[in-house]
Tab-separated table of N, CA, C and O in Angstrom:
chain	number	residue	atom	x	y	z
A	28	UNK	N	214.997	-16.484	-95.692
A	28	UNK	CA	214.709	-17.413	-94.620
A	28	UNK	C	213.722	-18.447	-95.156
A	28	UNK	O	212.811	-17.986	-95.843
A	29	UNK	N	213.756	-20.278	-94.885
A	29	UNK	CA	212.903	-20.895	-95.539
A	29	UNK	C	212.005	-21.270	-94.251
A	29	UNK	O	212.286	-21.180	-93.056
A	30	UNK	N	210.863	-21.708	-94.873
A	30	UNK	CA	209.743	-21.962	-94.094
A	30	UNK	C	210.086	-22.759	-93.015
A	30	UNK	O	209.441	-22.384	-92.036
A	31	UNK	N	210.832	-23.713	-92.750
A	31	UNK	CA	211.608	-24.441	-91.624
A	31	UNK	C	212.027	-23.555	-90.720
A	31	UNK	O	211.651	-23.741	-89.563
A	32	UNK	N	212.835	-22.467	-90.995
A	32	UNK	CA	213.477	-21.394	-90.172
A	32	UNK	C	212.782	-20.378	-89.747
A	32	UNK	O	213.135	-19.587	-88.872
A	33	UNK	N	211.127	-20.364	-90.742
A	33	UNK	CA	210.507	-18.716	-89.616
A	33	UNK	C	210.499	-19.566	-88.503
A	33	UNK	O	210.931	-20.700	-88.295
A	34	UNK	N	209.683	-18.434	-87.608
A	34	UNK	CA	209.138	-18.568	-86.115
A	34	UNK	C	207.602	-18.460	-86.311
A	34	UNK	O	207.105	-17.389	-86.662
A	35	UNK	N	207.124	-19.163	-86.168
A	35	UNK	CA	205.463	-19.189	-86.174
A	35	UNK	C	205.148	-18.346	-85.045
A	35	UNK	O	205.774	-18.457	-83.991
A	36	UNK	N	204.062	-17.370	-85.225
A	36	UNK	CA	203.818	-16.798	-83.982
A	36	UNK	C	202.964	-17.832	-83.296
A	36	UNK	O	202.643	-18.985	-83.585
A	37	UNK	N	202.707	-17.029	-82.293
A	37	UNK	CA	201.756	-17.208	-80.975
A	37	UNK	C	200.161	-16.907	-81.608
A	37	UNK	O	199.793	-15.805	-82.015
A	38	UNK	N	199.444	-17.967	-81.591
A	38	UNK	CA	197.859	-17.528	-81.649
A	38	UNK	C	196.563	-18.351	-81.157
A	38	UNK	O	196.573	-19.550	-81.438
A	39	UNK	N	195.747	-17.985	-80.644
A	39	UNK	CA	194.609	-18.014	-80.358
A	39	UNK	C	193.543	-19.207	-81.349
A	39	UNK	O	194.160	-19.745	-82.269
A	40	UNK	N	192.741	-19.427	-81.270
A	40	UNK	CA	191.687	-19.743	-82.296
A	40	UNK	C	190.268	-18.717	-81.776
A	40	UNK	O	190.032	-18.665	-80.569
A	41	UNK	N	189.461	-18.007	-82.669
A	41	UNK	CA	188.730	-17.200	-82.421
A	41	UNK	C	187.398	-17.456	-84.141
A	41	UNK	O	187.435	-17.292	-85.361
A	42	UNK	N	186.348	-17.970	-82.981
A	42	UNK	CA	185.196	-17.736	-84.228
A	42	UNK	C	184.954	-16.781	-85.639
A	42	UNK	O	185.461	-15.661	-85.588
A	43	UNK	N	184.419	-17.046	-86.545
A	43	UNK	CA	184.338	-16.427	-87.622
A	43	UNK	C	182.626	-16.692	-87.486
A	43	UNK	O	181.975	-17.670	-87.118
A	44	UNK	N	182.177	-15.089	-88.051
A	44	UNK	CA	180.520	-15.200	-87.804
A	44	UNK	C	179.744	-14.837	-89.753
A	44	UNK	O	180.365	-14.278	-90.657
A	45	UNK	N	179.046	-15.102	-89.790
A	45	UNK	CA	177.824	-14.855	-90.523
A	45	UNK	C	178.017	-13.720	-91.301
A	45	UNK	O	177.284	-12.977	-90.647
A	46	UNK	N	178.434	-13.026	-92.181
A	46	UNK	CA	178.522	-11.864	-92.188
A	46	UNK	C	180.626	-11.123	-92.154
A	46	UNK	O	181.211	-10.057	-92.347
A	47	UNK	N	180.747	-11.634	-92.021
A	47	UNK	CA	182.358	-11.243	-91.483
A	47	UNK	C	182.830	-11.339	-92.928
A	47	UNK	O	182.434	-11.985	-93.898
A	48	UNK	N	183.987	-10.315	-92.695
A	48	UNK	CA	184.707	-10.146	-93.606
A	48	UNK	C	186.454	-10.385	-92.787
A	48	UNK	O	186.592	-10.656	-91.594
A	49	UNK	N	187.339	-10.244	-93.547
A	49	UNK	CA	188.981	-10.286	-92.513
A	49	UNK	C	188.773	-8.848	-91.958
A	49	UNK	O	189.399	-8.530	-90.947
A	50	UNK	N	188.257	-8.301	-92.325
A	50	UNK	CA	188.723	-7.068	-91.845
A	50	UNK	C	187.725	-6.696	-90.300
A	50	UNK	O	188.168	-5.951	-89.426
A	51	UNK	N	186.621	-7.240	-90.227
A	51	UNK	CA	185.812	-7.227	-89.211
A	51	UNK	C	186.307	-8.105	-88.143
A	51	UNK	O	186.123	-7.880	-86.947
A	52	UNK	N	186.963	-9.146	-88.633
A	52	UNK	CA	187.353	-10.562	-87.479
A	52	UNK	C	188.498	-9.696	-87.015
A	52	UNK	O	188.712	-9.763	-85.804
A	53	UNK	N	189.468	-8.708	-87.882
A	53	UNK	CA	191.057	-8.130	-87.581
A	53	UNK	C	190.079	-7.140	-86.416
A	53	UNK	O	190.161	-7.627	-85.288
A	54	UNK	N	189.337	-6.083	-86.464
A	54	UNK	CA	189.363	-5.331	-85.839
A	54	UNK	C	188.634	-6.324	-84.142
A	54	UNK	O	189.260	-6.330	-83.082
A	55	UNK	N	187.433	-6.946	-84.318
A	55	UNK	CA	187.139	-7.678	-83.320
A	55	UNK	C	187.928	-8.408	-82.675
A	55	UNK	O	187.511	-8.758	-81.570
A	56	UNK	N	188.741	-8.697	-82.920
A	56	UNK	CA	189.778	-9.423	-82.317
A	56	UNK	C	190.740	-9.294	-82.071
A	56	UNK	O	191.227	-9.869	-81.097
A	57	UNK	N	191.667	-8.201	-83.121
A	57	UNK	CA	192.822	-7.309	-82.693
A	57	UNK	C	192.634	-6.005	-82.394
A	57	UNK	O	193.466	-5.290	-81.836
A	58	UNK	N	191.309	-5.608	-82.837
A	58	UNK	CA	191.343	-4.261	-82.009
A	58	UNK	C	191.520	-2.981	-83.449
A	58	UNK	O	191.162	-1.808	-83.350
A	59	UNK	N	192.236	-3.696	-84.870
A	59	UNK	CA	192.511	-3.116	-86.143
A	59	UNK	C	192.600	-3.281	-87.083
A	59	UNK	O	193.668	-3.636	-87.580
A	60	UNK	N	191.495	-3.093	-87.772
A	60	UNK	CA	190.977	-3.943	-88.843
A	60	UNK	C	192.153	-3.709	-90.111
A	60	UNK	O	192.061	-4.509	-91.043
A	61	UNK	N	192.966	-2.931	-90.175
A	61	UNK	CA	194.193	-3.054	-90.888
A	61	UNK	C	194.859	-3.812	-90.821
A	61	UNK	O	195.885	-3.737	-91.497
A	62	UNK	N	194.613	-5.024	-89.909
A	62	UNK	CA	195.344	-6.186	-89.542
A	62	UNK	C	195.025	-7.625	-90.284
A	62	UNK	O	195.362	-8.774	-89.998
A	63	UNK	N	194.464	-7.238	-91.044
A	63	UNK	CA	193.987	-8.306	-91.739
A	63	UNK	C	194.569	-9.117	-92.343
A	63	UNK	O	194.279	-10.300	-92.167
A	64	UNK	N	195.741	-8.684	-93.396
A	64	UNK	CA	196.370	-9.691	-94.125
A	64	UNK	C	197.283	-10.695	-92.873
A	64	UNK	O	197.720	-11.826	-93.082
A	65	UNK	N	197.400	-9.931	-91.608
A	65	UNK	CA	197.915	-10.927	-90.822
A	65	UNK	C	197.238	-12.421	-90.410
A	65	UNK	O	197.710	-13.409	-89.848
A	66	UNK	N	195.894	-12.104	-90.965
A	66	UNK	CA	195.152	-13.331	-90.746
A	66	UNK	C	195.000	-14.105	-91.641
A	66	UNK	O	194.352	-15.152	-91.623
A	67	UNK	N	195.741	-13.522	-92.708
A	67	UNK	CA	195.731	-13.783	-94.231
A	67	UNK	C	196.822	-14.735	-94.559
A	67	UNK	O	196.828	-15.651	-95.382
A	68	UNK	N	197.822	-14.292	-93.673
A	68	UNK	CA	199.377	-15.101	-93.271
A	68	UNK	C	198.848	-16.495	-92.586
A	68	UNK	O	198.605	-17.561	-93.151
A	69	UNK	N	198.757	-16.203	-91.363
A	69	UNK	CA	198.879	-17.115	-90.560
A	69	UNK	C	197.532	-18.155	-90.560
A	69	UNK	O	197.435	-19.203	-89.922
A	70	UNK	N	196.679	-17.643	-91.326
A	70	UNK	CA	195.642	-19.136	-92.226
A	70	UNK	C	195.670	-19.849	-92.901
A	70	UNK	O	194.916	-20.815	-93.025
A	71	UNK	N	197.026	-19.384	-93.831
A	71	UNK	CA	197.268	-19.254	-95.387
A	71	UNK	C	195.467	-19.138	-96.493
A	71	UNK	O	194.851	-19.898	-97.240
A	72	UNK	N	195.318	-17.987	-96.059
A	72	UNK	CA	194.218	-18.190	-96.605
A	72	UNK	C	193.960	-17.594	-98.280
A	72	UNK	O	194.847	-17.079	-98.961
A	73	UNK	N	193.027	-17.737	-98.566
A	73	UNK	CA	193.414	-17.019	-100.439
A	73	UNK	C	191.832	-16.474	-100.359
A	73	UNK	O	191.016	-16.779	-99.489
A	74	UNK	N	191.632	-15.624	-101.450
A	74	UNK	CA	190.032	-14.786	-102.052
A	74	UNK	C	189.113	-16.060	-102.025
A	74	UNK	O	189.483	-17.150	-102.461
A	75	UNK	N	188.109	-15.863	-101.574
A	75	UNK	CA	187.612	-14.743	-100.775
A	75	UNK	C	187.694	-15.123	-99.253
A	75	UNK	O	186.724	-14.661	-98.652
A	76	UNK	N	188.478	-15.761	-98.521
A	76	UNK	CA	188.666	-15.966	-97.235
A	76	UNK	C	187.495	-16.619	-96.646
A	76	UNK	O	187.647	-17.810	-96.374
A	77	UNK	N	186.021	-15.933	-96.315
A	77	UNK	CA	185.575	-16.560	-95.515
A	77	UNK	C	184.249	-16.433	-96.631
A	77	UNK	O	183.925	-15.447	-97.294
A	78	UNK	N	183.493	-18.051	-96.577
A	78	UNK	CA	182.673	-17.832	-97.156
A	78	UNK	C	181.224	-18.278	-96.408
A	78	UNK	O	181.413	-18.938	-95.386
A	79	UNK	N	179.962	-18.054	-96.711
A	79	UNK	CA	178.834	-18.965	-96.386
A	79	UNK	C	178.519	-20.321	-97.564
A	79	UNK	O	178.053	-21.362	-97.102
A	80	UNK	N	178.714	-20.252	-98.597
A	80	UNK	CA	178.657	-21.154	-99.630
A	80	UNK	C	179.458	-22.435	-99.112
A	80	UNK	O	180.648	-22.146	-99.240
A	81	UNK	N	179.353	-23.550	-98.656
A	81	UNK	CA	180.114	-24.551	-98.513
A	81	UNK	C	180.895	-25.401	-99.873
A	81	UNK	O	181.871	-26.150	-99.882
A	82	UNK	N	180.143	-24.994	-100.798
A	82	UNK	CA	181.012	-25.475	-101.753
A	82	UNK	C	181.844	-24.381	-102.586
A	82	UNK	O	182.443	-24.754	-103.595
A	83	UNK	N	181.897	-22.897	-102.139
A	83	UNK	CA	183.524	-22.135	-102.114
A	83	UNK	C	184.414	-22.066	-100.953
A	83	UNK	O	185.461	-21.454	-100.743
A	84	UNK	N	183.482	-23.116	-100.048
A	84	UNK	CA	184.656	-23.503	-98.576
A	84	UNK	C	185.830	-24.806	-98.777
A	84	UNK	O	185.911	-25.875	-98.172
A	85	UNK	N	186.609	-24.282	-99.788
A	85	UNK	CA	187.980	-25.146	-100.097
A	85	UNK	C	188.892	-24.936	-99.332
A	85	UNK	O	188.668	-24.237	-98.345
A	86	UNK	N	190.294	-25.519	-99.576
A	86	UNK	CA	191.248	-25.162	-99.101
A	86	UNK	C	191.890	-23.739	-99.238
A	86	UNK	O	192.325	-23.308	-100.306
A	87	UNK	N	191.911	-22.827	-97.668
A	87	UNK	CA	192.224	-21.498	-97.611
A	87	UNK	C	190.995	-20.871	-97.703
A	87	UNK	O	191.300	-19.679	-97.738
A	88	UNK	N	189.922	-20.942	-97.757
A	88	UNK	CA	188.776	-20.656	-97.597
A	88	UNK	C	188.082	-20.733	-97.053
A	88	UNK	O	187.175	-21.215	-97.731
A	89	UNK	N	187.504	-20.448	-95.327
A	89	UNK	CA	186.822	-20.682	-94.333
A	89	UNK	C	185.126	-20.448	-94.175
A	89	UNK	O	184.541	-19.373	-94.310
A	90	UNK	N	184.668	-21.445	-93.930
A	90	UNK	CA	183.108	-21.658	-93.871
A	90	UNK	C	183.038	-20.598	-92.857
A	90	UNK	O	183.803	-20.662	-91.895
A	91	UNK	N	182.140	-19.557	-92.980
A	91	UNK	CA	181.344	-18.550	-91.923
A	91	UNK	C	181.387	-19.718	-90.810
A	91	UNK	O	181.335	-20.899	-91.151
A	92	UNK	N	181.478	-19.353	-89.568
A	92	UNK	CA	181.454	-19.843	-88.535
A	92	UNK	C	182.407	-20.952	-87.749
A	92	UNK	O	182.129	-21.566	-86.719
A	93	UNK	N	183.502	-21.014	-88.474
A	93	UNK	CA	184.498	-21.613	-88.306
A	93	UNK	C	185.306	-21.280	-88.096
A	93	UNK	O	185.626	-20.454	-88.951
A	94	UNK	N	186.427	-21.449	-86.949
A	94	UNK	CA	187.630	-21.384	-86.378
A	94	UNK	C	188.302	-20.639	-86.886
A	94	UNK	O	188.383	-20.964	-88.070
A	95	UNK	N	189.277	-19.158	-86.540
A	95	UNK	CA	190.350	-18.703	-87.520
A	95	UNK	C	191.098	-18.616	-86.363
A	95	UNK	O	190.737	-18.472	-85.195
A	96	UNK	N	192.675	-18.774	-87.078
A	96	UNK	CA	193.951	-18.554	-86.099
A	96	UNK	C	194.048	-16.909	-85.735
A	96	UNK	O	194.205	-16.216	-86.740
A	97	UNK	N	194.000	-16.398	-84.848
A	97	UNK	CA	194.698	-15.003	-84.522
A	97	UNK	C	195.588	-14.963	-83.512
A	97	UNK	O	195.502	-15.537	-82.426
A	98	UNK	N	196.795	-13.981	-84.073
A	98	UNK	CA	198.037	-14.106	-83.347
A	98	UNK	C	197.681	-13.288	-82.306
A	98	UNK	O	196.926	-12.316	-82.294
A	99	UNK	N	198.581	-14.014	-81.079
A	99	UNK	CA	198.575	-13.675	-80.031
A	99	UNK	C	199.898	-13.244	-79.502
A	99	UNK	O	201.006	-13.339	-80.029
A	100	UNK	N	199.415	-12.554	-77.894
A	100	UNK	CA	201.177	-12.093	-77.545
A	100	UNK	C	201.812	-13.784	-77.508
A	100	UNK	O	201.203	-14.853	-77.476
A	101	UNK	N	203.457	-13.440	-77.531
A	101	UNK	CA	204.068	-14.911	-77.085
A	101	UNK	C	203.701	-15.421	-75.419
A	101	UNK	O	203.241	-14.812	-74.454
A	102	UNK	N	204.069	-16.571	-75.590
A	102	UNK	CA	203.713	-17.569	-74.024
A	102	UNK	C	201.878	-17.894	-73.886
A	102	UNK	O	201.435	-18.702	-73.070
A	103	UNK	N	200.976	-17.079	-74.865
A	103	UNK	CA	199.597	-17.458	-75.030
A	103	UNK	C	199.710	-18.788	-75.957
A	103	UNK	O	200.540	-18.736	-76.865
A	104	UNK	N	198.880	-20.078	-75.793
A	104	UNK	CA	198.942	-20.878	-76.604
A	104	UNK	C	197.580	-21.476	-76.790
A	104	UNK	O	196.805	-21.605	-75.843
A	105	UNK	N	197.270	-21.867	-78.109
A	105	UNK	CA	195.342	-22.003	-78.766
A	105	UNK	C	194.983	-22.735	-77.195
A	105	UNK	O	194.021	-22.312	-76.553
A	106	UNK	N	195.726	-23.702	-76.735
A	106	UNK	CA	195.036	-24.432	-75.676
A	106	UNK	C	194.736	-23.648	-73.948
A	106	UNK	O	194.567	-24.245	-72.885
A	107	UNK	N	194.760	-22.065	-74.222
A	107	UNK	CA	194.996	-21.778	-73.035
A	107	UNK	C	192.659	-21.257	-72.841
A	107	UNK	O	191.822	-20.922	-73.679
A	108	UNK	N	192.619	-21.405	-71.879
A	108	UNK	CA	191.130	-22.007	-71.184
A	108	UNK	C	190.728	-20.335	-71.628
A	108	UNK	O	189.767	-20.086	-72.356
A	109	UNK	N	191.637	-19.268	-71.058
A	109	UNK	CA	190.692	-17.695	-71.294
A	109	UNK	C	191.460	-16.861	-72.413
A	109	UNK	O	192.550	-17.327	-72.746
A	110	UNK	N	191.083	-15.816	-72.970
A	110	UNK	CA	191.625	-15.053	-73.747
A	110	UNK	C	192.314	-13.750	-73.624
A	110	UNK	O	192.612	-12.884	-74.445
A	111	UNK	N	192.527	-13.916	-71.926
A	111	UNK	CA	193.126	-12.274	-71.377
A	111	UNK	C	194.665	-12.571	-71.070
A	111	UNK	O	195.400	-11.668	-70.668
């Protein structure tokens, strides 16, 4: 299947804190921190994911405290006002 043809899921935007790793944002936010490479997908993100250093905050590499996509059920969309 080519990238034209997946289906992008459904997701959220949800803070990244101080301290976080994927695996802390997977469980805080999905509930399982085994969920991680899913955030790994749908960021396209690469090593080391989230950093405090702004100058290892490149592309695929998220500054501590900045926005990450997490998938959501379908019909939820980033612009919806609550998170339930």
């Amino acid at each position: 299947m080519s990238d034209f043809t997946k289906v992008m899921p459904a997701y959220r935007l949800a803070p990244t804190h101080i301290g976080d790793d994927l695996q802390a944002v997977a469980f805080r936010e999905l509930g399982d921190a085994n969920r991680w490479t899913e955030l790994v997908w749908i960021n396209n993100l690469r090593h080391p994911y989230i950093t405090r250093s702004e100058v290892l905050a490149v592309d695929g590499v998220l500054l501590a405290g900045a926005l990450i996509k997490v998938p959501s059920p379908v019909g939820f969309t980033a612009d919806s006002p609550d998170r339930s």
